Amino acid sequence: ETNVVLEDEIKMLKDYLELESLRFDNAFSYKINIDEAINTNSIEVPFMILQPFIENAIIHGLLNKEGHDKKLNISFKQNLNNLECTIDDNGIGREASGRKKNIHKNKSRGLEVTKERLKIINKTDDNITIIDKIGSNNEPLGTTVIIKINL
């Protein structure tokens, strides 16, 4: 299937997050928030569209962070004709992650392929917003990724 109802996509994400949490000895916590106005059984989304972004947040942002306060928040809300999916982590941020030598040395094609899928589905390049969260002392506070999916 190329599309799946949002309810099934969220279930798949929960299963994926649970497995990753177990894989990394519960090194991070996660929460999924769904706007009450959304009928998750009537909205279709591209299958596995968020997983590469979530994987990046875990592998590059959260697992590289020192300490135990590693959080991932995923939220869904509907704005007119699109679904807005937000993936927010309090990891080390993109700049610091780029300087670290990560477990995965090969360049991931998951994000590249997903960006292309969104471009085709939405018929625009304006689908993904990435925000580097910076504190008052210029310290990285994590990353927020906002993905818009046309409905």
JSON list of N, CA and C in Angstrom, two decimals, residues 1-59:
[
{"chain": "A", "resi": 1, "resn": "GLU", "atom": "N", "xyz": [0.84, -1.20, 0.00]},
{"chain": "A", "resi": 1, "resn": "GLU", "atom": "CA", "xyz": [0.00, 0.00, 0.00]},
{"chain": "A", "resi": 1, "resn": "GLU", "atom": "C", "xyz": [0.88, 1.25, 0.00]},
{"chain": "A", "resi": 2, "resn": "THR", "atom": "N", "xyz": [0.46, 2.25, -0.77]},
{"chain": "A", "resi": 2, "resn": "THR", "atom": "CA", "xyz": [1.21, 3.51, -0.77]},
{"chain": "A", "resi": 2, "resn": "THR", "atom": "C", "xyz": [0.68, 4.45, 0.30]},
{"chain": "A", "resi": 3, "resn": "ASN", "atom": "N", "xyz": [-0.61, 4.33, 0.61]},
{"chain": "A", "resi": 3, "resn": "ASN", "atom": "CA", "xyz": [-1.23, 5.14, 1.66]},
{"chain": "A", "resi": 3, "resn": "ASN", "atom": "C", "xyz": [-1.82, 4.24, 2.73]},
{"chain": "A", "resi": 4, "resn": "VAL", "atom": "N", "xyz": [-2.00, 4.83, 3.90]},
{"chain": "A", "resi": 4, "resn": "VAL", "atom": "CA", "xyz": [-2.57, 4.11, 5.03]},
{"chain": "A", "resi": 4, "resn": "VAL", "atom": "C", "xyz": [-3.35, 5.13, 5.85]},
{"chain": "A", "resi": 5, "resn": "VAL", "atom": "N", "xyz": [-4.38, 4.69, 6.56]},
{"chain": "A", "resi": 5, "resn": "VAL", "atom": "CA", "xyz": [-5.10, 5.64, 7.41]},
{"chain": "A", "resi": 5, "resn": "VAL", "atom": "C", "xyz": [-4.18, 6.04, 8.55]},
{"chain": "A", "resi": 6, "resn": "LEU", "atom": "N", "xyz": [-4.34, 7.26, 9.02]},
{"chain": "A", "resi": 6, "resn": "LEU", "atom": "CA", "xyz": [-3.47, 7.82, 10.05]},
{"chain": "A", "resi": 6, "resn": "LEU", "atom": "C", "xyz": [-3.43, 6.93, 11.30]},
{"chain": "A", "resi": 7, "resn": "GLU", "atom": "N", "xyz": [-4.56, 6.34, 11.64]},
{"chain": "A", "resi": 7, "resn": "GLU", "atom": "CA", "xyz": [-4.62, 5.45, 12.80]},
{"chain": "A", "resi": 7, "resn": "GLU", "atom": "C", "xyz": [-3.59, 4.32, 12.70]},
{"chain": "A", "resi": 8, "resn": "ASP", "atom": "N", "xyz": [-3.49, 3.71, 11.51]},
{"chain": "A", "resi": 8, "resn": "ASP", "atom": "CA", "xyz": [-2.54, 2.62, 11.30]},
{"chain": "A", "resi": 8, "resn": "ASP", "atom": "C", "xyz": [-1.10, 3.13, 11.28]},
{"chain": "A", "resi": 9, "resn": "GLU", "atom": "N", "xyz": [-0.89, 4.30, 10.71]},
{"chain": "A", "resi": 9, "resn": "GLU", "atom": "CA", "xyz": [0.46, 4.90, 10.69]},
{"chain": "A", "resi": 9, "resn": "GLU", "atom": "C", "xyz": [0.93, 5.18, 12.12]},
{"chain": "A", "resi": 10, "resn": "ILE", "atom": "N", "xyz": [0.04, 5.69, 12.94]},
{"chain": "A", "resi": 10, "resn": "ILE", "atom": "CA", "xyz": [0.38, 5.98, 14.34]},
{"chain": "A", "resi": 10, "resn": "ILE", "atom": "C", "xyz": [0.67, 4.69, 15.10]},
{"chain": "A", "resi": 11, "resn": "LYS", "atom": "N", "xyz": [-0.10, 3.65, 14.84]},
{"chain": "A", "resi": 11, "resn": "LYS", "atom": "CA", "xyz": [0.16, 2.36, 15.49]},
{"chain": "A", "resi": 11, "resn": "LYS", "atom": "C", "xyz": [1.53, 1.84, 15.08]},
{"chain": "A", "resi": 12, "resn": "MET", "atom": "N", "xyz": [1.87, 1.95, 13.81]},
{"chain": "A", "resi": 12, "resn": "MET", "atom": "CA", "xyz": [3.17, 1.50, 13.33]},
{"chain": "A", "resi": 12, "resn": "MET", "atom": "C", "xyz": [4.28, 2.32, 14.00]},
{"chain": "A", "resi": 13, "resn": "LEU", "atom": "N", "xyz": [4.08, 3.63, 14.12]},
{"chain": "A", "resi": 13, "resn": "LEU", "atom": "CA", "xyz": [5.08, 4.49, 14.77]},
{"chain": "A", "resi": 13, "resn": "LEU", "atom": "C", "xyz": [5.26, 4.11, 16.24]},
{"chain": "A", "resi": 14, "resn": "LYS", "atom": "N", "xyz": [4.15, 3.82, 16.92]},
{"chain": "A", "resi": 14, "resn": "LYS", "atom": "CA", "xyz": [4.24, 3.40, 18.33]},
{"chain": "A", "resi": 14, "resn": "LYS", "atom": "C", "xyz": [5.04, 2.11, 18.45]},
{"chain": "A", "resi": 15, "resn": "ASP", "atom": "N", "xyz": [4.77, 1.16, 17.56]},
{"chain": "A", "resi": 15, "resn": "ASP", "atom": "CA", "xyz": [5.52, -0.11, 17.58]},
{"chain": "A", "resi": 15, "resn": "ASP", "atom": "C", "xyz": [7.00, 0.14, 17.31]},
{"chain": "A", "resi": 16, "resn": "TYR", "atom": "N", "xyz": [7.30, 0.98, 16.34]},
{"chain": "A", "resi": 16, "resn": "TYR", "atom": "CA", "xyz": [8.68, 1.31, 16.01]},
{"chain": "A", "resi": 16, "resn": "TYR", "atom": "C", "xyz": [9.38, 1.98, 17.20]},
{"chain": "A", "resi": 17, "resn": "LEU", "atom": "N", "xyz": [8.71, 2.95, 17.82]},
{"chain": "A", "resi": 17, "resn": "LEU", "atom": "CA", "xyz": [9.29, 3.65, 18.96]},
{"chain": "A", "resi": 17, "resn": "LEU", "atom": "C", "xyz": [9.52, 2.72, 20.14]},
{"chain": "A", "resi": 18, "resn": "GLU", "atom": "N", "xyz": [8.60, 1.82, 20.36]},
{"chain": "A", "resi": 18, "resn": "GLU", "atom": "CA", "xyz": [8.75, 0.85, 21.45]},
{"chain": "A", "resi": 18, "resn": "GLU", "atom": "C", "xyz": [9.96, -0.05, 21.21]},
{"chain": "A", "resi": 19, "resn": "LEU", "atom": "N", "xyz": [10.11, -0.51, 19.98]},
{"chain": "A", "resi": 19, "resn": "LEU", "atom": "CA", "xyz": [11.27, -1.35, 19.63]},
{"chain": "A", "resi": 19, "resn": "LEU", "atom": "C", "xyz": [12.58, -0.58, 19.80]},
{"chain": "A", "resi": 20, "resn": "GLU", "atom": "N", "xyz": [12.62, 0.65, 19.32]},
{"chain": "A", "resi": 20, "resn": "GLU", "atom": "CA", "xyz": [13.84, 1.45, 19.44]},
{"chain": "A", "resi": 20, "resn": "GLU", "atom": "C", "xyz": [14.15, 1.75, 20.90]},
{"chain": "A", "resi": 21, "resn": "SER", "atom": "N", "xyz": [13.12, 2.00, 21.68]},
{"chain": "A", "resi": 21, "resn": "SER", "atom": "CA", "xyz": [13.31, 2.25, 23.10]},
{"chain": "A", "resi": 21, "resn": "SER", "atom": "C", "xyz": [13.93, 1.02, 23.78]},
{"chain": "A", "resi": 22, "resn": "LEU", "atom": "N", "xyz": [13.41, -0.15, 23.45]},
{"chain": "A", "resi": 22, "resn": "LEU", "atom": "CA", "xyz": [13.96, -1.39, 24.00]},
{"chain": "A", "resi": 22, "resn": "LEU", "atom": "C", "xyz": [15.39, -1.63, 23.50]},
{"chain": "A", "resi": 23, "resn": "ARG", "atom": "N", "xyz": [15.59, -1.39, 22.22]},
{"chain": "A", "resi": 23, "resn": "ARG", "atom": "CA", "xyz": [16.91, -1.58, 21.61]},
{"chain": "A", "resi": 23, "resn": "ARG", "atom": "C", "xyz": [17.98, -0.76, 22.31]},
{"chain": "A", "resi": 24, "resn": "PHE", "atom": "N", "xyz": [17.63, 0.44, 22.72]},
{"chain": "A", "resi": 24, "resn": "PHE", "atom": "CA", "xyz": [18.59, 1.34, 23.35]},
{"chain": "A", "resi": 24, "resn": "PHE", "atom": "C", "xyz": [18.36, 1.45, 24.86]},
{"chain": "A", "resi": 25, "resn": "ASP", "atom": "N", "xyz": [17.88, 0.37, 25.47]},
{"chain": "A", "resi": 25, "resn": "ASP", "atom": "CA", "xyz": [17.72, 0.28, 26.93]},
{"chain": "A", "resi": 25, "resn": "ASP", "atom": "C", "xyz": [16.95, 1.45, 27.53]},
{"chain": "A", "resi": 26, "resn": "ASN", "atom": "N", "xyz": [15.85, 1.80, 26.90]},
{"chain": "A", "resi": 26, "resn": "ASN", "atom": "CA", "xyz": [14.98, 2.90, 27.37]},
{"chain": "A", "resi": 26, "resn": "ASN", "atom": "C", "xyz": [15.76, 4.20, 27.59]},
{"chain": "A", "resi": 27, "resn": "ALA", "atom": "N", "xyz": [16.68, 4.49, 26.67]},
{"chain": "A", "resi": 27, "resn": "ALA", "atom": "CA", "xyz": [17.54, 5.67, 26.77]},
{"chain": "A", "resi": 27, "resn": "ALA", "atom": "C", "xyz": [16.79, 6.97, 26.55]},
{"chain": "A", "resi": 28, "resn": "PHE", "atom": "N", "xyz": [15.58, 6.90, 25.97]},
{"chain": "A", "resi": 28, "resn": "PHE", "atom": "CA", "xyz": [14.79, 8.10, 25.70]},
{"chain": "A", "resi": 28, "resn": "PHE", "atom": "C", "xyz": [13.33, 7.81, 25.99]},
{"chain": "A", "resi": 29, "resn": "SER", "atom": "N", "xyz": [12.58, 8.89, 26.19]},
{"chain": "A", "resi": 29, "resn": "SER", "atom": "CA", "xyz": [11.13, 8.76, 26.36]},
{"chain": "A", "resi": 29, "resn": "SER", "atom": "C", "xyz": [10.46, 9.40, 25.15]},
{"chain": "A", "resi": 30, "resn": "TYR", "atom": "N", "xyz": [9.24, 9.01, 24.90]},
{"chain": "A", "resi": 30, "resn": "TYR", "atom": "CA", "xyz": [8.51, 9.58, 23.75]},
{"chain": "A", "resi": 30, "resn": "TYR", "atom": "C", "xyz": [7.04, 9.75, 24.10]},
{"chain": "A", "resi": 31, "resn": "LYS", "atom": "N", "xyz": [6.42, 10.66, 23.35]},
{"chain": "A", "resi": 31, "resn": "LYS", "atom": "CA", "xyz": [5.00, 10.92, 23.53]},
{"chain": "A", "resi": 31, "resn": "LYS", "atom": "C", "xyz": [4.43, 11.25, 22.15]},
{"chain": "A", "resi": 32, "resn": "ILE", "atom": "N", "xyz": [3.23, 10.76, 21.88]},
{"chain": "A", "resi": 32, "resn": "ILE", "atom": "CA", "xyz": [2.53, 11.07, 20.64]},
{"chain": "A", "resi": 32, "resn": "ILE", "atom": "C", "xyz": [1.24, 11.78, 21.00]},
{"chain": "A", "resi": 33, "resn": "ASN", "atom": "N", "xyz": [1.06, 12.99, 20.46]},
{"chain": "A", "resi": 33, "resn": "ASN", "atom": "CA", "xyz": [-0.14, 13.80, 20.71]},
{"chain": "A", "resi": 33, "resn": "ASN", "atom": "C", "xyz": [-0.92, 13.96, 19.41]},
{"chain": "A", "resi": 34, "resn": "ILE", "atom": "N", "xyz": [-2.22, 13.74, 19.49]},
{"chain": "A", "resi": 34, "resn": "ILE", "atom": "CA", "xyz": [-3.09, 13.86, 18.32]},
{"chain": "A", "resi": 34, "resn": "ILE", "atom": "C", "xyz": [-4.19, 14.85, 18.65]},
{"chain": "A", "resi": 35, "resn": "ASP", "atom": "N", "xyz": [-4.32, 15.88, 17.84]},
{"chain": "A", "resi": 35, "resn": "ASP", "atom": "CA", "xyz": [-5.37, 16.88, 18.03]},
{"chain": "A", "resi": 35, "resn": "ASP", "atom": "C", "xyz": [-6.72, 16.17, 18.05]},
{"chain": "A", "resi": 36, "resn": "GLU", "atom": "N", "xyz": [-7.57, 16.54, 19.01]},
{"chain": "A", "resi": 36, "resn": "GLU", "atom": "CA", "xyz": [-8.88, 15.91, 19.16]},
{"chain": "A", "resi": 36, "resn": "GLU", "atom": "C", "xyz": [-9.77, 16.06, 17.94]},
{"chain": "A", "resi": 37, "resn": "ALA", "atom": "N", "xyz": [-9.54, 17.09, 17.14]},
{"chain": "A", "resi": 37, "resn": "ALA", "atom": "CA", "xyz": [-10.37, 17.34, 15.96]},
{"chain": "A", "resi": 37, "resn": "ALA", "atom": "C", "xyz": [-10.07, 16.38, 14.81]},
{"chain": "A", "resi": 38, "resn": "ILE", "atom": "N", "xyz": [-8.99, 15.63, 14.92]},
{"chain": "A", "resi": 38, "resn": "ILE", "atom": "CA", "xyz": [-8.58, 14.74, 13.83]},
{"chain": "A", "resi": 38, "resn": "ILE", "atom": "C", "xyz": [-9.28, 13.39, 13.97]},
{"chain": "A", "resi": 39, "resn": "ASN", "atom": "N", "xyz": [-9.90, 12.96, 12.88]},
{"chain": "A", "resi": 39, "resn": "ASN", "atom": "CA", "xyz": [-10.45, 11.61, 12.80]},
{"chain": "A", "resi": 39, "resn": "ASN", "atom": "C", "xyz": [-9.38, 10.74, 12.15]},
{"chain": "A", "resi": 40, "resn": "THR", "atom": "N", "xyz": [-8.65, 10.00, 12.98]},
{"chain": "A", "resi": 40, "resn": "THR", "atom": "CA", "xyz": [-7.51, 9.23, 12.48]},
{"chain": "A", "resi": 40, "resn": "THR", "atom": "C", "xyz": [-7.90, 8.07, 11.57]},
{"chain": "A", "resi": 41, "resn": "ASN", "atom": "N", "xyz": [-9.19, 7.73, 11.54]},
{"chain": "A", "resi": 41, "resn": "ASN", "atom": "CA", "xyz": [-9.64, 6.66, 10.65]},
{"chain": "A", "resi": 41, "resn": "ASN", "atom": "C", "xyz": [-10.09, 7.16, 9.28]},
{"chain": "A", "resi": 42, "resn": "SER", "atom": "N", "xyz": [-10.16, 8.47, 9.10]},
{"chain": "A", "resi": 42, "resn": "SER", "atom": "CA", "xyz": [-10.61, 8.99, 7.81]},
{"chain": "A", "resi": 42, "resn": "SER", "atom": "C", "xyz": [-9.52, 9.71, 7.03]},
{"chain": "A", "resi": 43, "resn": "ILE", "atom": "N", "xyz": [-8.39, 9.98, 7.65]},
{"chain": "A", "resi": 43, "resn": "ILE", "atom": "CA", "xyz": [-7.29, 10.68, 6.98]},
{"chain": "A", "resi": 43, "resn": "ILE", "atom": "C", "xyz": [-6.28, 9.65, 6.50]},
{"chain": "A", "resi": 44, "resn": "GLU", "atom": "N", "xyz": [-5.94, 9.73, 5.22]},
{"chain": "A", "resi": 44, "resn": "GLU", "atom": "CA", "xyz": [-4.90, 8.85, 4.68]},
{"chain": "A", "resi": 44, "resn": "GLU", "atom": "C", "xyz": [-3.60, 9.61, 4.55]},
{"chain": "A", "resi": 45, "resn": "VAL", "atom": "N", "xyz": [-2.50, 8.93, 4.87]},
{"chain": "A", "resi": 45, "resn": "VAL", "atom": "CA", "xyz": [-1.17, 9.50, 4.75]},
{"chain": "A", "resi": 45, "resn": "VAL", "atom": "C", "xyz": [-0.29, 8.50, 4.01]},
{"chain": "A", "resi": 46, "resn": "PRO", "atom": "N", "xyz": [0.80, 8.97, 3.42]},
{"chain": "A", "resi": 46, "resn": "PRO", "atom": "CA", "xyz": [1.73, 8.04, 2.79]},
{"chain": "A", "resi": 46, "resn": "PRO", "atom": "C", "xyz": [2.36, 7.13, 3.84]},
{"chain": "A", "resi": 47, "resn": "PHE", "atom": "N", "xyz": [2.42, 5.86, 3.54]},
{"chain": "A", "resi": 47, "resn": "PHE", "atom": "CA", "xyz": [2.94, 4.85, 4.46]},
{"chain": "A", "resi": 47, "resn": "PHE", "atom": "C", "xyz": [4.39, 5.14, 4.83]},
{"chain": "A", "resi": 48, "resn": "MET", "atom": "N", "xyz": [4.69, 5.08, 6.14]},
{"chain": "A", "resi": 48, "resn": "MET", "atom": "CA", "xyz": [6.05, 5.25, 6.69]},
{"chain": "A", "resi": 48, "resn": "MET", "atom": "C", "xyz": [6.69, 6.60, 6.34]},
{"chain": "A", "resi": 49, "resn": "ILE", "atom": "N", "xyz": [5.89, 7.64, 6.21]},
{"chain": "A", "resi": 49, "resn": "ILE", "atom": "CA", "xyz": [6.42, 8.93, 5.79]},
{"chain": "A", "resi": 49, "resn": "ILE", "atom": "C", "xyz": [7.21, 9.63, 6.91]},
{"chain": "A", "resi": 50, "resn": "LEU", "atom": "N", "xyz": [6.88, 9.37, 8.15]},
{"chain": "A", "resi": 50, "resn": "LEU", "atom": "CA", "xyz": [7.54, 10.05, 9.27]},
{"chain": "A", "resi": 50, "resn": "LEU", "atom": "C", "xyz": [8.72, 9.27, 9.84]},
{"chain": "A", "resi": 51, "resn": "GLN", "atom": "N", "xyz": [8.78, 7.99, 9.62]},
{"chain": "A", "resi": 51, "resn": "GLN", "atom": "CA", "xyz": [9.78, 7.13, 10.25]},
{"chain": "A", "resi": 51, "resn": "GLN", "atom": "C", "xyz": [11.22, 7.61, 10.04]},
{"chain": "A", "resi": 52, "resn": "PRO", "atom": "N", "xyz": [11.65, 8.03, 8.84]},
{"chain": "A", "resi": 52, "resn": "PRO", "atom": "CA", "xyz": [13.05, 8.47, 8.69]},
{"chain": "A", "resi": 52, "resn": "PRO", "atom": "C", "xyz": [13.38, 9.69, 9.55]},
{"chain": "A", "resi": 53, "resn": "PHE", "atom": "N", "xyz": [12.42, 10.60, 9.74]},
{"chain": "A", "resi": 53, "resn": "PHE", "atom": "CA", "xyz": [12.66, 11.78, 10.57]},
{"chain": "A", "resi": 53, "resn": "PHE", "atom": "C", "xyz": [12.76, 11.39, 12.04]},
{"chain": "A", "resi": 54, "resn": "ILE", "atom": "N", "xyz": [11.92, 10.45, 12.45]},
{"chain": "A", "resi": 54, "resn": "ILE", "atom": "CA", "xyz": [11.95, 9.97, 13.84]},
{"chain": "A", "resi": 54, "resn": "ILE", "atom": "C", "xyz": [13.26, 9.22, 14.10]},
{"chain": "A", "resi": 55, "resn": "GLU", "atom": "N", "xyz": [13.66, 8.41, 13.15]},
{"chain": "A", "resi": 55, "resn": "GLU", "atom": "CA", "xyz": [14.92, 7.68, 13.29]},
{"chain": "A", "resi": 55, "resn": "GLU", "atom": "C", "xyz": [16.10, 8.65, 13.43]},
{"chain": "A", "resi": 56, "resn": "ASN", "atom": "N", "xyz": [16.12, 9.69, 12.62]},
{"chain": "A", "resi": 56, "resn": "ASN", "atom": "CA", "xyz": [17.19, 10.70, 12.73]},
{"chain": "A", "resi": 56, "resn": "ASN", "atom": "C", "xyz": [17.20, 11.36, 14.10]},
{"chain": "A", "resi": 57, "resn": "ALA", "atom": "N", "xyz": [16.02, 11.70, 14.60]},
{"chain": "A", "resi": 57, "resn": "ALA", "atom": "CA", "xyz": [15.93, 12.34, 15.91]},
{"chain": "A", "resi": 57, "resn": "ALA", "atom": "C", "xyz": [16.51, 11.44, 16.99]},
{"chain": "A", "resi": 58, "resn": "ILE", "atom": "N", "xyz": [16.21, 10.15, 16.91]},
{"chain": "A", "resi": 58, "resn": "ILE", "atom": "CA", "xyz": [16.71, 9.21, 17.91]},
{"chain": "A", "resi": 58, "resn": "ILE", "atom": "C", "xyz": [18.20, 8.99, 17.77]},
{"chain": "A", "resi": 59, "resn": "ILE", "atom": "N", "xyz": [18.63, 8.56, 16.60]},
{"chain": "A", "resi": 59, "resn": "ILE", "atom": "CA", "xyz": [20.02, 8.16, 16.37]},
{"chain": "A", "resi": 59, "resn": "ILE", "atom": "C", "xyz": [20.99, 9.33, 16.49]}
]
